[in-house]
Amino acid sequence: MATTFKTLLNNDVTSTRTLLHEAIPLTGTIVSGTYIDSGGAEENIKNYAHGMYQSVYDYPYLSSSANHIFDLTVGYSDNCILSSSTATQNAKKINIYNQMAQTLVGYDDSGNIREFDKDGDLSGGTKMDAAFFVNFARLLTKDEIKKGSFQLSVNVSGAYSSPTDDITLYDTNAQNDYRVNSPAGEYGILYVDTPSGTPAADDARGLIYYQAGIAVITASVFAPNLTPTDDIVSNHFGSRLAPLDDIFNGPAQSLVSGSISGSCNGLRNRLTNIQFNNTTELNSTIYFCRASHNEFNYSANPTYLNSSKIQVKETSLDNPISYITSVGLYSADNELLAVAKLSEPLKKDPTNELTLRVRLDY
Amino acid sequence: MPFYEFKENDLIYNRIKAKPQVKFSIYNSQIYYKNLDQSMVNSNTPSGHINLHEINVNRSSGLAYAYLPKGSDQSSFRTVSSTDYSKSTLGDEIIFTYPLTSSIQREYHATGSSRPRLDALRNVLDFYTPNSDYYSYDNGPDNGDKSHQQVNLISIPSIFYGSSIDKGSIVLDFYVTGTLIGRLQDVNKNGELIQTLPTGSEGTGSVAGVALYNEGFLLLTGSWDLSNGAHTIDYGNGVVASSWLYYAAGANDGVTAIDDDGSTSYGLTSRMSASYDIQFNGINYVPTVTMLAHAPAGELNNSDNYTFVQSGSYSSLTGSEAHYLENHKIPIKNIVSSSYNGYNEDFERQTYISKIGVYDDNKNLIAIAKLATPVKKTSKRDLTFKLKLDF
């Protein structure tokens, strides 16, 4: 129990923020092919009865050791030429797209849901009206994905038993060039095979939302021979698939005739690598607790006794001495809020002054 | 949807005192926690360890790691030495590798050796001397002086036990070739670890050490020969008689497994012949709040569920730019069950409650309690639901 209080003034308190990062590599073997049971089912992939997305874990999900790493789903806009009443799970694919778009892109002046834009300029230009969505778990993204650190490698041709044409999407130069016109925070453009430098606008293949932790990858990524001319013809980037329902080498797994989980399997089994760095913001308040030469030289500690009497001096000329072992931080009402302990007691007498730096992390 | 405010008597704050059982088995420098080899589940978790926040499950390479770019604020990790920090330049990644795991650790202190960790426990040990004189750091019974004598210190991280170790629950078993040669228990629940088995053998009834229940330490000082001269064993410090000083040898103390050190000394004199069990209960407090949600008679007899009205009843609504009019005579479906075949019971207002939402002061839904089966609510019926929330 303290007997002496000292008020902290403005210049005794300061706030700091430290950014802590983690490097998160997710190899293709984690998301497919490693945990297959005797029946051929992947034990780290959870598909739901509603069939609207699938969850990917880094270990068989029935184990308590498993971590949820991302959810995977696919959808297209109602305006997309893939949309048709005969398409499998057509309404669900549209609902998925709309839900993601209204959260990540928002609404226009007329109250309509905006579509994902190829270059982030929502006033016009090429739209992505069919896309895959990779929603990373907060366990991995923490406060946000670090800009400029995202990479996603995927094979874009061939059956997924023998895929070919490995491409890598980078959020090239995103630390200097990112968009802020999303209601879900900042986002960058994913460019194909351009790890550095200034990427060409036509190399854009998706978007990465840093705070939301969501990658949006256009379905056109599976049309490796896509040319800029193709984009211009349709003005609908995502659906420029040639041919439309050949996206995964066969109708059974196509974006049109396949189920959402089937399309997700198609993408997941072609992923060869995902890696990014995350960011955790550590906010701290630092209190500089200053003990002047004439302060805190006495103690209320019961051990501060000699023969059952409080005695700090042998003679009247002796200096008082105390040992500081902890610092209490009190509210304005003198309620003890926090206690800082020193690793070893500090000797305090009138010949010295101390400044104890107390850091409180949130 | 109606809202009801919890009254003072509807909220009961409580605390559950859970006592999870913990068991470590140690054999040939290998620790097994809860009779399992943790590395069999996750190759990045050594056996006998708890993984604190593992995101590298079962990976052999390409592990996730944390890093800080070196800046001007001097931030770093505690595992990085000041020399390494100084060598790095601004912008360099200061790396902190994963995984982070935790396990028990044994430290053996020979007579007169330096023992900084034990010295750090001096005040704590002396604090408990009112419970037992055996806690005394340097003035214990039988000339006990923990600052100088042989001491076997076993540290148990709090992640294994919670708030504290349950008093009296500690059981330390010492086996040689599968035969129990000693058991320690705190039969008096005062922290003294007293040898209780084998009955009638040397040391039984004597205090072999003390337990720090709140701090998670076991200090063993019992040096008598547990084998009554039957054998001697190399516990990593030369061939000696088995005693509590060598209990748990191999528990993260640098004593290597026999297969690892190239020794050929199998058999009774080998430390492979010794094994140890550490058992205790932790104490873990779980705060709970119990909420009593009342459904009074005459209320909660209406539902917004589409199935509450007769099929097709919603078709009769009209609207225009000027008005929106819903049919105010929508017939409610009579779901009163009849005991007779082909007979409809008289209509009664009746609903089925399937879940209860808990809202905060600002009407934010913060929790939903779901019933295993919907409960029938009639206008004559009072119901009270008991909701429990654990933290």
Tab-separated table of C-alpha atoms in Angstrom, chain A residues 159-348:
chain	number	residue	atom	x	y	z
A	159	ALA	CA	-6.623	-31.369	-64.980
A	160	TYR	CA	-5.821	-31.007	-61.346
A	161	SER	CA	-4.244	-34.414	-61.235
A	162	SER	CA	-1.590	-33.053	-63.624
A	163	PRO	CA	-1.824	-29.277	-63.595
A	164	THR	CA	0.399	-27.022	-65.644
A	165	ASP	CA	1.083	-23.340	-66.223
A	166	ASP	CA	2.004	-22.196	-62.743
A	167	ILE	CA	1.486	-18.479	-62.351
A	168	THR	CA	2.029	-16.289	-59.302
A	169	LEU	CA	-0.051	-13.320	-58.299
A	170	TYR	CA	1.725	-10.535	-56.379
A	171	ASP	CA	0.402	-7.369	-54.800
A	172	THR	CA	3.302	-5.652	-56.477
A	173	ASN	CA	4.369	-2.324	-54.984
A	174	ALA	CA	1.205	-2.243	-52.866
A	175	GLN	CA	3.044	-0.663	-49.953
A	176	ASN	CA	3.236	2.466	-52.106
A	177	ASP	CA	0.178	2.026	-54.279
A	178	TYR	CA	-2.993	0.804	-52.629
A	179	ARG	CA	-6.663	1.768	-52.808
A	180	VAL	CA	-8.756	3.264	-50.020
A	181	ASN	CA	-12.204	3.427	-51.631
A	182	SER	CA	-13.540	0.230	-50.049
A	183	PRO	CA	-15.820	0.175	-47.014
A	184	ALA	CA	-13.743	-2.764	-45.743
A	185	GLY	CA	-10.437	-0.890	-45.637
A	186	GLU	CA	-7.408	-0.753	-47.864
A	187	TYR	CA	-6.822	-3.078	-50.777
A	188	GLY	CA	-4.255	-3.720	-53.470
A	189	ILE	CA	-4.234	-5.152	-56.973
A	190	LEU	CA	-2.886	-8.630	-57.633
A	191	TYR	CA	-0.683	-8.736	-60.721
A	192	VAL	CA	0.422	-11.858	-62.492
A	193	ASP	CA	4.114	-12.772	-62.492
A	194	THR	CA	5.321	-9.289	-61.601
A	195	PRO	CA	7.152	-9.563	-58.283
A	196	SER	CA	8.623	-6.075	-58.441
A	197	GLY	CA	8.764	-2.916	-60.453
A	198	THR	CA	5.795	-1.215	-62.020
A	199	PRO	CA	3.270	-3.765	-63.236
A	200	ALA	CA	1.224	-3.373	-66.381
A	201	ALA	CA	-2.455	-2.675	-65.820
A	202	ASP	CA	-3.385	-5.613	-68.039
A	203	ASP	CA	-1.572	-7.981	-65.694
A	204	ALA	CA	-4.160	-7.446	-62.961
A	205	ARG	CA	-5.862	-10.671	-61.923
A	206	GLY	CA	-7.470	-9.884	-58.600
A	207	LEU	CA	-7.647	-7.836	-55.439
A	208	ILE	CA	-6.351	-8.309	-51.933
A	209	TYR	CA	-8.153	-6.648	-49.020
A	210	TYR	CA	-5.606	-6.124	-46.295
A	211	GLN	CA	-7.670	-5.513	-43.163
A	212	ALA	CA	-10.490	-7.872	-44.159
A	213	GLY	CA	-7.957	-10.569	-45.089
A	214	ILE	CA	-9.752	-11.527	-48.310
A	215	ALA	CA	-8.233	-12.280	-51.695
A	216	VAL	CA	-10.528	-11.891	-54.708
A	217	ILE	CA	-9.217	-13.736	-57.750
A	218	THR	CA	-10.889	-13.317	-61.085
A	219	ALA	CA	-12.141	-16.476	-62.745
A	220	SER	CA	-10.274	-15.275	-65.835
A	221	VAL	CA	-7.101	-16.414	-64.177
A	222	PHE	CA	-7.958	-19.815	-65.632
A	223	ALA	CA	-7.853	-18.410	-69.137
A	224	PRO	CA	-4.081	-18.131	-69.461
A	225	ASN	CA	-4.264	-16.983	-73.049
A	226	LEU	CA	-6.446	-14.059	-72.129
A	227	THR	CA	-5.492	-10.956	-74.015
A	228	PRO	CA	-6.305	-7.366	-73.248
A	229	THR	CA	-8.534	-7.390	-76.284
A	230	ASP	CA	-10.702	-10.045	-74.694
A	231	ASP	CA	-11.300	-7.790	-71.729
A	232	ILE	CA	-12.329	-4.907	-73.869
A	233	VAL	CA	-14.744	-6.979	-75.869
A	234	SER	CA	-16.847	-8.029	-72.929
A	235	ASN	CA	-15.959	-5.362	-70.410
A	236	HIS	CA	-16.527	-8.154	-67.914
A	237	PHE	CA	-13.153	-9.386	-66.872
A	238	GLY	CA	-14.078	-12.374	-64.737
A	239	SER	CA	-16.337	-14.079	-67.215
A	240	ARG	CA	-13.967	-13.938	-70.171
A	241	LEU	CA	-13.440	-17.636	-70.088
A	242	ALA	CA	-12.828	-19.493	-73.252
A	243	PRO	CA	-14.767	-21.666	-73.520
A	244	LEU	CA	-17.016	-20.667	-70.677
A	245	ASP	CA	-17.636	-23.986	-69.040
A	246	ASP	CA	-14.219	-25.433	-69.681
A	247	ILE	CA	-12.725	-23.697	-66.717
A	248	PHE	CA	-11.596	-26.827	-64.973
A	249	ASN	CA	-11.218	-29.156	-67.903
A	250	GLY	CA	-14.653	-30.616	-67.916
A	251	PRO	CA	-18.217	-29.663	-67.206
A	252	ALA	CA	-18.329	-31.511	-63.886
A	253	GLN	CA	-16.026	-29.002	-62.288
A	254	SER	CA	-16.784	-25.936	-64.263
A	255	LEU	CA	-17.929	-22.663	-62.826
A	256	VAL	CA	-21.270	-23.037	-64.556
A	257	SER	CA	-22.187	-26.666	-64.240
A	258	GLY	CA	-20.166	-27.471	-61.152
A	259	SER	CA	-21.106	-26.843	-57.558
A	260	ILE	CA	-19.426	-24.180	-55.461
A	261	SER	CA	-17.479	-26.799	-53.553
A	262	GLY	CA	-16.486	-28.464	-56.832
A	263	SER	CA	-15.105	-25.191	-58.166
A	264	CYS	CA	-13.366	-24.580	-54.842
A	265	ASN	CA	-11.769	-28.017	-55.109
A	266	GLY	CA	-10.645	-27.097	-58.605
A	267	LEU	CA	-8.851	-23.993	-57.395
A	268	ARG	CA	-7.559	-25.506	-54.166
A	269	ASN	CA	-5.962	-28.491	-55.833
A	270	ARG	CA	-4.161	-26.181	-58.222
A	271	LEU	CA	-2.762	-23.911	-55.515
A	272	THR	CA	0.960	-24.439	-55.191
A	273	ASN	CA	1.771	-21.725	-52.697
A	274	ILE	CA	0.290	-18.877	-50.720
A	275	GLN	CA	2.443	-16.661	-48.574
A	276	PHE	CA	2.097	-13.330	-46.910
A	277	ASN	CA	3.221	-11.440	-43.856
A	278	ASN	CA	0.723	-10.319	-41.281
A	279	THR	CA	0.819	-7.348	-38.967
A	280	THR	CA	-0.124	-6.996	-35.324
A	281	GLU	CA	-0.325	-3.535	-33.852
A	282	LEU	CA	1.012	-3.396	-30.321
A	283	ASN	CA	-0.196	-0.217	-28.697
A	284	SER	CA	1.623	0.836	-25.573
A	285	THR	CA	1.479	3.646	-23.101
A	286	ILE	CA	4.691	4.559	-21.384
A	287	TYR	CA	4.616	6.217	-17.981
A	288	PHE	CA	7.776	7.895	-16.786
A	289	CYS	CA	7.617	7.638	-13.015
A	290	ARG	CA	10.115	10.072	-11.602
A	291	ALA	CA	11.424	9.882	-8.059
A	292	SER	CA	13.193	13.112	-7.164
A	293	HIS	CA	16.074	13.200	-4.718
A	294	ASN	CA	13.833	14.096	-1.811
A	295	GLU	CA	11.015	11.673	-2.617
A	296	PHE	CA	10.360	8.013	-1.864
A	297	ASN	CA	13.219	7.703	0.608
A	298	TYR	CA	10.948	6.200	3.262
A	299	SER	CA	8.818	3.096	3.229
A	300	ALA	CA	5.615	1.836	4.758
A	301	ASN	CA	6.831	-1.742	4.466
A	302	PRO	CA	6.404	-3.736	7.725
A	303	THR	CA	10.000	-4.892	7.365
A	304	TYR	CA	11.153	-1.303	7.693
A	305	LEU	CA	11.593	-1.866	11.406
A	306	ASN	CA	14.251	-2.130	14.000
A	307	SER	CA	13.283	-3.728	17.287
A	308	SER	CA	9.606	-3.356	16.431
A	309	LYS	CA	9.984	0.374	15.843
A	310	ILE	CA	10.069	2.182	12.558
A	311	GLN	CA	13.621	3.333	12.468
A	312	VAL	CA	15.344	4.469	9.338
A	313	LYS	CA	18.301	6.218	10.828
A	314	GLU	CA	20.871	5.177	13.379
A	315	THR	CA	21.826	8.796	14.033
A	316	SER	CA	20.152	12.050	13.161
A	317	LEU	CA	22.756	12.699	10.465
A	318	ASP	CA	22.098	9.443	8.584
A	319	ASN	CA	20.395	9.586	5.214
A	320	PRO	CA	17.109	7.734	4.933
A	321	ILE	CA	17.237	4.744	2.579
A	322	SER	CA	14.556	2.748	0.892
A	323	TYR	CA	14.455	0.062	-1.779
A	324	ILE	CA	11.918	0.435	-4.576
A	325	THR	CA	10.473	-2.934	-5.563
A	326	SER	CA	7.298	-2.021	-7.425
A	327	VAL	CA	5.418	0.910	-8.904
A	328	GLY	CA	1.651	1.186	-8.561
A	329	LEU	CA	-0.439	3.045	-11.088
A	330	TYR	CA	-3.592	4.518	-9.563
A	331	SER	CA	-6.725	6.067	-11.000
A	332	ALA	CA	-7.840	9.586	-10.173
A	333	ASP	CA	-9.872	8.030	-7.344
A	334	ASN	CA	-6.793	6.335	-5.939
A	335	GLU	CA	-7.866	2.888	-7.096
A	336	LEU	CA	-4.907	0.644	-7.834
A	337	LEU	CA	-5.081	-0.205	-11.542
A	338	ALA	CA	-1.716	-1.787	-12.310
A	339	VAL	CA	1.463	-2.791	-10.557
A	340	ALA	CA	4.873	-2.795	-12.225
A	341	LYS	CA	7.479	-4.980	-10.567
A	342	LEU	CA	11.196	-4.436	-10.830
A	343	SER	CA	13.446	-7.372	-11.521
A	344	GLU	CA	15.536	-6.320	-8.535
A	345	PRO	CA	14.988	-3.643	-5.862
A	346	LEU	CA	16.511	-0.247	-6.555
A	347	LYS	CA	18.221	1.625	-3.773
A	348	LYS	CA	16.803	5.110	-3.252
